[in-house]
mmCIF file of C-alpha atoms in Angstrom:
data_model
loop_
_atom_site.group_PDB
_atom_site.id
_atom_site.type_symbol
_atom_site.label_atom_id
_atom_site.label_comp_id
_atom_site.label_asym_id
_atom_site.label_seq_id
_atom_site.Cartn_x
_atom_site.Cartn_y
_atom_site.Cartn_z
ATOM 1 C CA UNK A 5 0.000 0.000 0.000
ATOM 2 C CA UNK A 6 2.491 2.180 1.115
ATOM 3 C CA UNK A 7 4.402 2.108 -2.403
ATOM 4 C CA UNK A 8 1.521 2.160 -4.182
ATOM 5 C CA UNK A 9 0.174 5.568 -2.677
ATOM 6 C CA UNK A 10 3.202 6.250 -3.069
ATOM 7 C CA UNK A 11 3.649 8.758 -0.554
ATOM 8 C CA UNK A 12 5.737 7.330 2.067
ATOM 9 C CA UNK A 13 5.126 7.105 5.895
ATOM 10 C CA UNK A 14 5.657 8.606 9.174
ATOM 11 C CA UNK A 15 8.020 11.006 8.927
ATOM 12 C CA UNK A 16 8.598 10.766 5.528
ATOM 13 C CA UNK A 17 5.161 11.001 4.398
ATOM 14 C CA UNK A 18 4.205 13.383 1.659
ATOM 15 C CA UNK A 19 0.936 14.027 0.421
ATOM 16 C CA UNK A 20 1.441 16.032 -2.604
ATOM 17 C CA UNK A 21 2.754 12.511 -3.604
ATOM 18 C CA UNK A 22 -0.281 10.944 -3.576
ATOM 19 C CA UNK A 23 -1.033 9.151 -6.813
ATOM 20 C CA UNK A 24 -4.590 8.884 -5.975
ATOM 21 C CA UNK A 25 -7.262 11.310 -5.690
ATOM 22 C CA UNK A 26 -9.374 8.836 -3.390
ATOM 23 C CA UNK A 27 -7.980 5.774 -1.573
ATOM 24 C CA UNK A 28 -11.332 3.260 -0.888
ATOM 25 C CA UNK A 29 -11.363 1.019 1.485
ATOM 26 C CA UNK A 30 -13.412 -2.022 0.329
ATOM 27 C CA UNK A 31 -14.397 -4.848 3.087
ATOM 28 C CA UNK A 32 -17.017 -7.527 3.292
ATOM 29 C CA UNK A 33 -20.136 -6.041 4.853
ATOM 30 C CA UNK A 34 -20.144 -8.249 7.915
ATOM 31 C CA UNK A 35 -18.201 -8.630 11.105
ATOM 32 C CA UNK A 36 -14.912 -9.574 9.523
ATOM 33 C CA UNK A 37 -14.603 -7.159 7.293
ATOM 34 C CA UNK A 38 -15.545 -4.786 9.975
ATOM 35 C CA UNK A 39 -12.136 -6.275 11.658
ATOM 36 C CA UNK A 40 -10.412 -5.282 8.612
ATOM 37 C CA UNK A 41 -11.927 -1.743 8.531
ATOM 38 C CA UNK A 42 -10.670 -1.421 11.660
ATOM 39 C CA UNK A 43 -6.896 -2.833 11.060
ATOM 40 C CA UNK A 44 -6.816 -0.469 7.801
ATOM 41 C CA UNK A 45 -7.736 2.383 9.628
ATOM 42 C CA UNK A 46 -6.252 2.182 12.839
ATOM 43 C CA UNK A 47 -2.669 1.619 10.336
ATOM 44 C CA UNK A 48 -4.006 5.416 8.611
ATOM 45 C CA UNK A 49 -4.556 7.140 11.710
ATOM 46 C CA UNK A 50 -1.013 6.062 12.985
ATOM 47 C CA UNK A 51 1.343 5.994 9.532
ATOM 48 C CA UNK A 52 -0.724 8.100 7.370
ATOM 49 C CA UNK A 53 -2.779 10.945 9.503
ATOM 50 C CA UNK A 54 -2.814 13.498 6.641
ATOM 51 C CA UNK A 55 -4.366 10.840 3.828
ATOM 52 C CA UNK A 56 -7.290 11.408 6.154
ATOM 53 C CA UNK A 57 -7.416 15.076 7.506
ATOM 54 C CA UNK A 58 -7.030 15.765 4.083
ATOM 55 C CA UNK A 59 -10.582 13.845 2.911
ATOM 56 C CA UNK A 60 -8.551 11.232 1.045
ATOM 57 C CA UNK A 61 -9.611 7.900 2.346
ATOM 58 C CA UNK A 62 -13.324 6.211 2.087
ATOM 59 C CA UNK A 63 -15.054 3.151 3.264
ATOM 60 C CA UNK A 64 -17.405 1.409 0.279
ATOM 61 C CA UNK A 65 -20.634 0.205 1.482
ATOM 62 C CA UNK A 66 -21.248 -3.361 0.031
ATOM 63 C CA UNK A 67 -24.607 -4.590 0.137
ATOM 64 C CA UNK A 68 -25.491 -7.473 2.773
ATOM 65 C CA UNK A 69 -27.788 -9.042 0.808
ATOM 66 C CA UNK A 70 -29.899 -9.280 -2.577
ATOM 67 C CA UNK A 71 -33.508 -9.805 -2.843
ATOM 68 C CA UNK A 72 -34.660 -11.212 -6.074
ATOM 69 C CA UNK A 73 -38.913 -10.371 -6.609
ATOM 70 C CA UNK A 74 -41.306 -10.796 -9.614
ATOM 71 C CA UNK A 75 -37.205 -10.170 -11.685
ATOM 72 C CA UNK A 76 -36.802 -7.105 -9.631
ATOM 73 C CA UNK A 77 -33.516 -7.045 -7.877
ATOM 74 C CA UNK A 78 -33.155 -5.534 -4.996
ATOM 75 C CA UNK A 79 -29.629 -4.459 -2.440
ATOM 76 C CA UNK A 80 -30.078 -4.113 1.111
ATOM 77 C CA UNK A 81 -27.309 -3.298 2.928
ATOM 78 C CA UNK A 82 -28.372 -4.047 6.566
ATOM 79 C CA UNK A 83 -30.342 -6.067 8.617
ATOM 80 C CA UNK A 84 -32.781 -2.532 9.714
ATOM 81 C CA UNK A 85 -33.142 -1.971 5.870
ATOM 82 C CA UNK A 86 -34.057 -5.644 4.842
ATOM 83 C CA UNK A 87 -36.545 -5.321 7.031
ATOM 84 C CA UNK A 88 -37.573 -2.015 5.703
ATOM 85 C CA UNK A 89 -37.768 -3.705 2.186
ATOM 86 C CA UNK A 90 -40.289 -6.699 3.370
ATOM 87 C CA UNK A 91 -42.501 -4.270 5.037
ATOM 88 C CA UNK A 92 -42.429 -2.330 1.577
ATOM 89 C CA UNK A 93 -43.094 -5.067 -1.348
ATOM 90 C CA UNK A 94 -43.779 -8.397 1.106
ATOM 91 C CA UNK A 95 -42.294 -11.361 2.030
ATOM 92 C CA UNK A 96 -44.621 -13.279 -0.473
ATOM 93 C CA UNK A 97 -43.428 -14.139 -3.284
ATOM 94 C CA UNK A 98 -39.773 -13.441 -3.192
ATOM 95 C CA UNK A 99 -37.827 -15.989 -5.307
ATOM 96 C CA UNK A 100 -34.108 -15.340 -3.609
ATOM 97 C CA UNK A 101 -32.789 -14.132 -0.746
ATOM 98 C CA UNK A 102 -29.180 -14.549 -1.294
ATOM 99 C CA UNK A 103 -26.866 -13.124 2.206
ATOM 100 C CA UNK A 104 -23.479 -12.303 0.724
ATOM 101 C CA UNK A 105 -20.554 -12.947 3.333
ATOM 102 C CA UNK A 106 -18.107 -11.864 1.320
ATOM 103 C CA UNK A 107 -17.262 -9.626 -1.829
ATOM 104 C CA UNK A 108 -16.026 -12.644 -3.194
ATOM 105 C CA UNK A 109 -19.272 -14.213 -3.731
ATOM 106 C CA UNK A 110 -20.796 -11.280 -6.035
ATOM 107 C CA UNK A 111 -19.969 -11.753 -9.583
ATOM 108 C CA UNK A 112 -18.787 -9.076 -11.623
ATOM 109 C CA UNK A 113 -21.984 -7.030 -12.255
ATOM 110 C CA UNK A 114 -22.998 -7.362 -8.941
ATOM 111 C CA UNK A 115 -19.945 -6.084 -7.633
ATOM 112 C CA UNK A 116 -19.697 -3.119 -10.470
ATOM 113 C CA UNK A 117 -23.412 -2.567 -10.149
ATOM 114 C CA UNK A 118 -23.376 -1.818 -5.717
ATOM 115 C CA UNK A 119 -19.364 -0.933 -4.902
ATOM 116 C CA UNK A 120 -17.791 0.161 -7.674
ATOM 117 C CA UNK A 121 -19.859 1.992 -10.120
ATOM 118 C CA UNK A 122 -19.700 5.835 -9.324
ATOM 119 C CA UNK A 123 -23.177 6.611 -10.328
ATOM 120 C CA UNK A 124 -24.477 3.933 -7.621
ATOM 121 C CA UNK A 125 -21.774 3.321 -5.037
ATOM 122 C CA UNK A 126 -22.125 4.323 -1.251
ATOM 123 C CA UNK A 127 -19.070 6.107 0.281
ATOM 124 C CA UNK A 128 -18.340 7.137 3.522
ATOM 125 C CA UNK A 129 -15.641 10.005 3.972
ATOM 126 C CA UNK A 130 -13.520 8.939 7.016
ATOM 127 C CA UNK A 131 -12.928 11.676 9.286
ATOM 128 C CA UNK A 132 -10.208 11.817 11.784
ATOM 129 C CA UNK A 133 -12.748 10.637 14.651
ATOM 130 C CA UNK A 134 -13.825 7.486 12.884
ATOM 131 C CA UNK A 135 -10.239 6.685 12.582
ATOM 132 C CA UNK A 136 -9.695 7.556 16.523
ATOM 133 C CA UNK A 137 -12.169 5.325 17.325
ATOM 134 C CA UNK A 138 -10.522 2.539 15.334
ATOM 135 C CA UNK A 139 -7.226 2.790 16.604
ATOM 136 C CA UNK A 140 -8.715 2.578 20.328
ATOM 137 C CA UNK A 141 -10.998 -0.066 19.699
ATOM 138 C CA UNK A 142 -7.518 -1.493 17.985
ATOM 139 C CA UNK A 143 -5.464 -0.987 21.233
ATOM 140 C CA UNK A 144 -8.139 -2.395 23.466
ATOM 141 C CA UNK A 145 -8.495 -5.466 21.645
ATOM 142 C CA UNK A 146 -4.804 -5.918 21.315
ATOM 143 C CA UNK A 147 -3.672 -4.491 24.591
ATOM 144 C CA UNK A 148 -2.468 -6.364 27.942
ATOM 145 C CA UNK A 149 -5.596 -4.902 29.758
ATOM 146 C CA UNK A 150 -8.149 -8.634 29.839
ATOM 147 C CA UNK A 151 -11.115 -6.573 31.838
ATOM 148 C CA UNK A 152 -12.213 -3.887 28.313
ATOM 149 C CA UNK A 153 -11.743 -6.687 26.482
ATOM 150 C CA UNK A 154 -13.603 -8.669 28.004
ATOM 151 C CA UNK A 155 -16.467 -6.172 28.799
ATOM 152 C CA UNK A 156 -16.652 -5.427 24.854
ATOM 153 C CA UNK A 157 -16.796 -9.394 23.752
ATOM 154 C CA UNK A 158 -19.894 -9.191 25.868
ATOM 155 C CA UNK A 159 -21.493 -6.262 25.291
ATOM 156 C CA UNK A 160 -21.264 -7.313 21.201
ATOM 157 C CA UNK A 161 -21.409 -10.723 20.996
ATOM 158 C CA UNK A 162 -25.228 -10.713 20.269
ATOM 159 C CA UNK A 163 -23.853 -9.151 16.821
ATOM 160 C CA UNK A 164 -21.287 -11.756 16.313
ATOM 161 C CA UNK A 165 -22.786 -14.137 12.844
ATOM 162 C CA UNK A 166 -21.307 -17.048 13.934
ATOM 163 C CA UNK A 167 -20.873 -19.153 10.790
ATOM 164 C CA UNK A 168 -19.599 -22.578 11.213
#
């Protein structure tokens, strides 16, 4: 990463050798890729603080699932707004419901169609508090200190999609 921004880190960071107008950071939509958010970010906020006070770096928004009805397809990108959806067009008579746990399981279109196309991609600007809050929630998880670790494993293991 760090050659291909190309530029630098730490101390000799540059930003006016950025070769990118936007860097995007593209994760699974579930609790893994939230881990990975978090790792990326946490690794900006300590190596490369100016890529984001300077409005550089952006989390996509993959959709959680897809929602096939009468050859209508539909991207929901949360459990709240799936729910949204069936209250909206009806549980009855959907032919797919097809949970995506990784960007590896949307093909091509899919994938151009919800991340990557410009005209109907979701991004979120990182700001410099999103990326504080990733490097503590980093250091707490990682640190020597059992008891916040502990206390955050059970305040958010009700979200935890255990798949075995």
């Amino acid at each position: 990463m760090i050659t291909a921004f190309g530029t630098g880190i730490s101390e000799d960071f540059d930003i006016l050798k950025l070769r990118y107008y936007k860097i995007v950071i593209m994760t699974d939509a579930d609790v893994d890729g939230a881990h990975i958010r978090t790792l990326l970010l946490t690794f900006f906020y300590r190596y490369m603080p100016d890529l984001i006070k300077e409005g550089k770096v952006y989390i996509a928004q993959p959709p959680l699932y897809r929602i096939e009805k009468n050859k209508q397809h539909y991207y929901v990108y949360d459990d709240l707004q799936l729910e949204q959806l069936y209250s909206e067009i009806g549980k009855t008579g959907i032919k797919e419901i097809q949970r995506y746990k990784g960007l590896g399981e949307m093909d091509f279109d899919q994938l151009r169609d919800t991340t990557m196309a410009v005209e109907h991609r979701i991004l979120k600007k990182v700001d410099i508090e999103d990326a504080v809050t990733a490097d503590e929630t980093f250091s707490m998880l990682m640190g020597d200190n059992v008891e916040p670790r502990r206390d955050f494993i059970t305040e958010n293991a009700q979200y935890a999609d255990m798949d075995f």
